[in-house]
Amino acid sequence: MSFDLVFLGGTGDLTWRKLMPSLFQAWRHGKLPANGRILAVARDDKDDASYRQWLHERLQEADSAKRPSEDEFLRFSALVHYLRMDLSQAADYIRLKAWLDTRSADTTVIYLATSPHLFPSICQQLGACGLNHDRVRVVLEKPLGHDLASAQEINQAVRAVFSERQALRIDHYLGKPSVQNLMALRFGNVLFEPLWRRESIANIQITLAENMGVGTRGDFYNRTGALRDMIQNHALQLLTMVAMEPPSSADADAIRDEKLKVLRSLKPFDPASVSRDVVRGQYRAGNMAGQAVKGYLEEDKVPSDSHTETFVALRCEVQNWRWAGVPFYLRTGKRMADRHADIVVNFKPTPHPIFPGAQNANKLVIKLQPEDGLQLHLLAAKGTVSSDGTGALQEMLSPVSLDLDFDKAFPTERVGAYERMLLDALAGRLNLFVRSDEQEQAWRWVEPILESWRHDHNGLRPYAAGTWGPPAASALVARDGFAWPEET
Ligand code: BG6
């Protein structure tokens, strides 16, 4: 299969930090189809040679394991080309088309790694010059809109030019290996399915915690906030993967139909439930690994009176037969105690306790990062105690866990999230891309929260950098008799 892969925004952060290193990894792993061309497009005055030189310098910043050797870079960069373009000029799209038309690739993927406000005009221009034929696909990076109306506007503009199957909305969390494993665990095994329901599960907790602050992205982040940046997309997508019904096949639409049903079943928020069930916070100065760090309001390009949330924890419910009454807790934040992401499925206690002092312990932890694996917590007999004064011995139970570390189980086959998504985009595998109706439904669900916050700035709670967020987040879970994993 021959392919042309075009990055609009070819000198932007996303391209050199994520896309090019991932593509290089795909090439290094021998997964990139042969006969490909990679075209970076930007306004800078560069040619193939100077772009390759620039990219070479940028890739030196990658993790050492992902850094190309001189020889590797020479061979990989032979695929990389550069075209100078002003994305507002129709004539420049004609030059792009002419470049692509120098051969007829089986697949052309155009990755819009640009600011999303340009998506409608870019799509319109691509259509106008005929770059929307059925061998073309476009990849759209988040954020896709900042509310339902703006997301619908982008989707309409995209739909006017490309079919749904040609428009790939990326959510890189779906490309994380553990998310694939969640599908495999649920639908490739019989073990968990009978337990995967309200009768056995007490609650589900999804944590996406980052220890970084907003860094150089203060202006973007301040317009966005944690709810739009992480909950509307990544956290909700993970929730759909946990809560969906078994799809009838592994076909993209069979899966996406089931995910959409979950989003439609989420209990809608109203102002009362927003103030009861949603906690938002903003980090203050604190300590991270012994280093003093700034508070959010002191970060670059953040106004000192900002009300933007850098932390959200919320409680929600999926209103259907499988999940009625089971709380799902989602939380995310910047400058939290640790960088880690996981999904914790807490099972119900045994119906009748026969072991003295045994606390319920069954939980399944799906670890997304930093390591990637599965942990099943069980109780096992540790020894015996005499508990009734007669000297009779009773079993004493202690928690143990079965650990599956995917990096160890499949050491040579691990594929990073962006690498996976790029290879899927080239192959036209749509399973891991978000359909427009899913994305709009996710916006519909978060809108009442955004709306309530617009009118009320008082609910924003401070938390010290390097902690797990404001105490109200613990209270949210404690109210139902549960605790976050680090509190148990
Ligand atoms: C992005 C957000 O979508 O995801 C960032 O815009 C966030 O703010 C990032 O840092 C987290 O991704 P990961 O894969 O590093 O957890």
JSON list of N, CA, C and O in Angstrom, two decimals, residues 258-277:
[
{"chain": "A", "resi": 258, "resn": "GLU", "atom": "N", "xyz": [-22.30, 1.32, 20.50]},
{"chain": "A", "resi": 258, "resn": "GLU", "atom": "CA", "xyz": [-22.44, 0.97, 21.92]},
{"chain": "A", "resi": 258, "resn": "GLU", "atom": "C", "xyz": [-21.90, 2.08, 22.82]},
{"chain": "A", "resi": 258, "resn": "GLU", "atom": "O", "xyz": [-22.47, 2.37, 23.87]},
{"chain": "A", "resi": 259, "resn": "LYS", "atom": "N", "xyz": [-20.79, 2.71, 22.39]},
{"chain": "A", "resi": 259, "resn": "LYS", "atom": "CA", "xyz": [-20.25, 3.82, 23.19]},
{"chain": "A", "resi": 259, "resn": "LYS", "atom": "C", "xyz": [-21.24, 4.98, 23.24]},
{"chain": "A", "resi": 259, "resn": "LYS", "atom": "O", "xyz": [-21.45, 5.61, 24.28]},
{"chain": "A", "resi": 260, "resn": "LEU", "atom": "N", "xyz": [-21.86, 5.23, 22.10]},
{"chain": "A", "resi": 260, "resn": "LEU", "atom": "CA", "xyz": [-22.83, 6.33, 22.05]},
{"chain": "A", "resi": 260, "resn": "LEU", "atom": "C", "xyz": [-23.99, 6.07, 23.00]},
{"chain": "A", "resi": 260, "resn": "LEU", "atom": "O", "xyz": [-24.48, 6.97, 23.70]},
{"chain": "A", "resi": 261, "resn": "LYS", "atom": "N", "xyz": [-24.43, 4.79, 23.08]},
{"chain": "A", "resi": 261, "resn": "LYS", "atom": "CA", "xyz": [-25.54, 4.47, 23.98]},
{"chain": "A", "resi": 261, "resn": "LYS", "atom": "C", "xyz": [-25.17, 4.79, 25.43]},
{"chain": "A", "resi": 261, "resn": "LYS", "atom": "O", "xyz": [-26.00, 5.26, 26.19]},
{"chain": "A", "resi": 262, "resn": "VAL", "atom": "N", "xyz": [-23.92, 4.53, 25.79]},
{"chain": "A", "resi": 262, "resn": "VAL", "atom": "CA", "xyz": [-23.49, 4.86, 27.16]},
{"chain": "A", "resi": 262, "resn": "VAL", "atom": "C", "xyz": [-23.59, 6.37, 27.38]},
{"chain": "A", "resi": 262, "resn": "VAL", "atom": "O", "xyz": [-24.13, 6.84, 28.39]},
{"chain": "A", "resi": 263, "resn": "LEU", "atom": "N", "xyz": [-23.07, 7.12, 26.44]},
{"chain": "A", "resi": 263, "resn": "LEU", "atom": "CA", "xyz": [-23.09, 8.58, 26.60]},
{"chain": "A", "resi": 263, "resn": "LEU", "atom": "C", "xyz": [-24.53, 9.09, 26.72]},
{"chain": "A", "resi": 263, "resn": "LEU", "atom": "O", "xyz": [-24.82, 9.99, 27.50]},
{"chain": "A", "resi": 264, "resn": "ARG", "atom": "N", "xyz": [-25.42, 8.45, 25.95]},
{"chain": "A", "resi": 264, "resn": "ARG", "atom": "CA", "xyz": [-26.83, 8.87, 26.01]},
{"chain": "A", "resi": 264, "resn": "ARG", "atom": "C", "xyz": [-27.49, 8.44, 27.32]},
{"chain": "A", "resi": 264, "resn": "ARG", "atom": "O", "xyz": [-28.53, 9.00, 27.69]},
{"chain": "A", "resi": 265, "resn": "SER", "atom": "N", "xyz": [-26.91, 7.43, 27.98]},
{"chain": "A", "resi": 265, "resn": "SER", "atom": "CA", "xyz": [-27.51, 6.96, 29.23]},
{"chain": "A", "resi": 265, "resn": "SER", "atom": "C", "xyz": [-27.00, 7.71, 30.45]},
{"chain": "A", "resi": 265, "resn": "SER", "atom": "O", "xyz": [-27.46, 7.45, 31.57]},
{"chain": "A", "resi": 266, "resn": "LEU", "atom": "N", "xyz": [-26.00, 8.57, 30.26]},
{"chain": "A", "resi": 266, "resn": "LEU", "atom": "CA", "xyz": [-25.47, 9.28, 31.44]},
{"chain": "A", "resi": 266, "resn": "LEU", "atom": "C", "xyz": [-26.54, 10.19, 32.01]},
{"chain": "A", "resi": 266, "resn": "LEU", "atom": "O", "xyz": [-27.22, 10.92, 31.26]},
{"chain": "A", "resi": 267, "resn": "LYS", "atom": "N", "xyz": [-26.69, 10.14, 33.31]},
{"chain": "A", "resi": 267, "resn": "LYS", "atom": "CA", "xyz": [-27.72, 10.97, 33.97]},
{"chain": "A", "resi": 267, "resn": "LYS", "atom": "C", "xyz": [-27.38, 12.45, 33.74]},
{"chain": "A", "resi": 267, "resn": "LYS", "atom": "O", "xyz": [-26.26, 12.88, 34.05]},
{"chain": "A", "resi": 268, "resn": "PRO", "atom": "N", "xyz": [-28.32, 13.22, 33.19]},
{"chain": "A", "resi": 268, "resn": "PRO", "atom": "CA", "xyz": [-28.00, 14.62, 32.92]},
{"chain": "A", "resi": 268, "resn": "PRO", "atom": "C", "xyz": [-27.82, 15.43, 34.21]},
{"chain": "A", "resi": 268, "resn": "PRO", "atom": "O", "xyz": [-28.44, 15.14, 35.23]},
{"chain": "A", "resi": 269, "resn": "PHE", "atom": "N", "xyz": [-26.98, 16.44, 34.12]},
{"chain": "A", "resi": 269, "resn": "PHE", "atom": "CA", "xyz": [-26.78, 17.33, 35.27]},
{"chain": "A", "resi": 269, "resn": "PHE", "atom": "C", "xyz": [-27.80, 18.46, 35.25]},
{"chain": "A", "resi": 269, "resn": "PHE", "atom": "O", "xyz": [-28.26, 18.88, 34.18]},
{"chain": "A", "resi": 270, "resn": "ASP", "atom": "N", "xyz": [-28.16, 18.95, 36.45]},
{"chain": "A", "resi": 270, "resn": "ASP", "atom": "CA", "xyz": [-28.91, 20.20, 36.56]},
{"chain": "A", "resi": 270, "resn": "ASP", "atom": "C", "xyz": [-28.14, 21.06, 37.58]},
{"chain": "A", "resi": 270, "resn": "ASP", "atom": "O", "xyz": [-27.18, 20.57, 38.18]},
{"chain": "A", "resi": 271, "resn": "PRO", "atom": "N", "xyz": [-28.53, 22.32, 37.79]},
{"chain": "A", "resi": 271, "resn": "PRO", "atom": "CA", "xyz": [-27.71, 23.15, 38.68]},
{"chain": "A", "resi": 271, "resn": "PRO", "atom": "C", "xyz": [-27.53, 22.53, 40.06]},
{"chain": "A", "resi": 271, "resn": "PRO", "atom": "O", "xyz": [-26.43, 22.60, 40.64]},
{"chain": "A", "resi": 272, "resn": "ALA", "atom": "N", "xyz": [-28.56, 21.86, 40.59]},
{"chain": "A", "resi": 272, "resn": "ALA", "atom": "CA", "xyz": [-28.42, 21.28, 41.93]},
{"chain": "A", "resi": 272, "resn": "ALA", "atom": "C", "xyz": [-27.41, 20.14, 41.91]},
{"chain": "A", "resi": 272, "resn": "ALA", "atom": "O", "xyz": [-26.54, 20.05, 42.80]},
{"chain": "A", "resi": 273, "resn": "SER", "atom": "N", "xyz": [-27.47, 19.27, 40.90]},
{"chain": "A", "resi": 273, "resn": "SER", "atom": "CA", "xyz": [-26.53, 18.14, 40.90]},
{"chain": "A", "resi": 273, "resn": "SER", "atom": "C", "xyz": [-25.12, 18.61, 40.54]},
{"chain": "A", "resi": 273, "resn": "SER", "atom": "O", "xyz": [-24.14, 18.02, 41.00]},
{"chain": "A", "resi": 274, "resn": "VAL", "atom": "N", "xyz": [-25.00, 19.71, 39.78]},
{"chain": "A", "resi": 274, "resn": "VAL", "atom": "CA", "xyz": [-23.65, 20.23, 39.52]},
{"chain": "A", "resi": 274, "resn": "VAL", "atom": "C", "xyz": [-23.03, 20.65, 40.84]},
{"chain": "A", "resi": 274, "resn": "VAL", "atom": "O", "xyz": [-21.89, 20.28, 41.16]},
{"chain": "A", "resi": 275, "resn": "SER", "atom": "N", "xyz": [-23.79, 21.40, 41.65]},
{"chain": "A", "resi": 275, "resn": "SER", "atom": "CA", "xyz": [-23.13, 21.86, 42.88]},
{"chain": "A", "resi": 275, "resn": "SER", "atom": "C", "xyz": [-22.92, 20.72, 43.88]},
{"chain": "A", "resi": 275, "resn": "SER", "atom": "O", "xyz": [-21.98, 20.75, 44.65]},
{"chain": "A", "resi": 276, "resn": "ARG", "atom": "N", "xyz": [-23.72, 19.68, 43.79]},
{"chain": "A", "resi": 276, "resn": "ARG", "atom": "CA", "xyz": [-23.54, 18.56, 44.72]},
{"chain": "A", "resi": 276, "resn": "ARG", "atom": "C", "xyz": [-22.47, 17.56, 44.24]},
{"chain": "A", "resi": 276, "resn": "ARG", "atom": "O", "xyz": [-21.69, 17.07, 45.03]},
{"chain": "A", "resi": 277, "resn": "ASP", "atom": "N", "xyz": [-22.46, 17.30, 42.94]},
{"chain": "A", "resi": 277, "resn": "ASP", "atom": "CA", "xyz": [-21.68, 16.15, 42.43]},
{"chain": "A", "resi": 277, "resn": "ASP", "atom": "C", "xyz": [-20.44, 16.52, 41.61]},
{"chain": "A", "resi": 277, "resn": "ASP", "atom": "O", "xyz": [-19.79, 15.64, 41.06]}
]
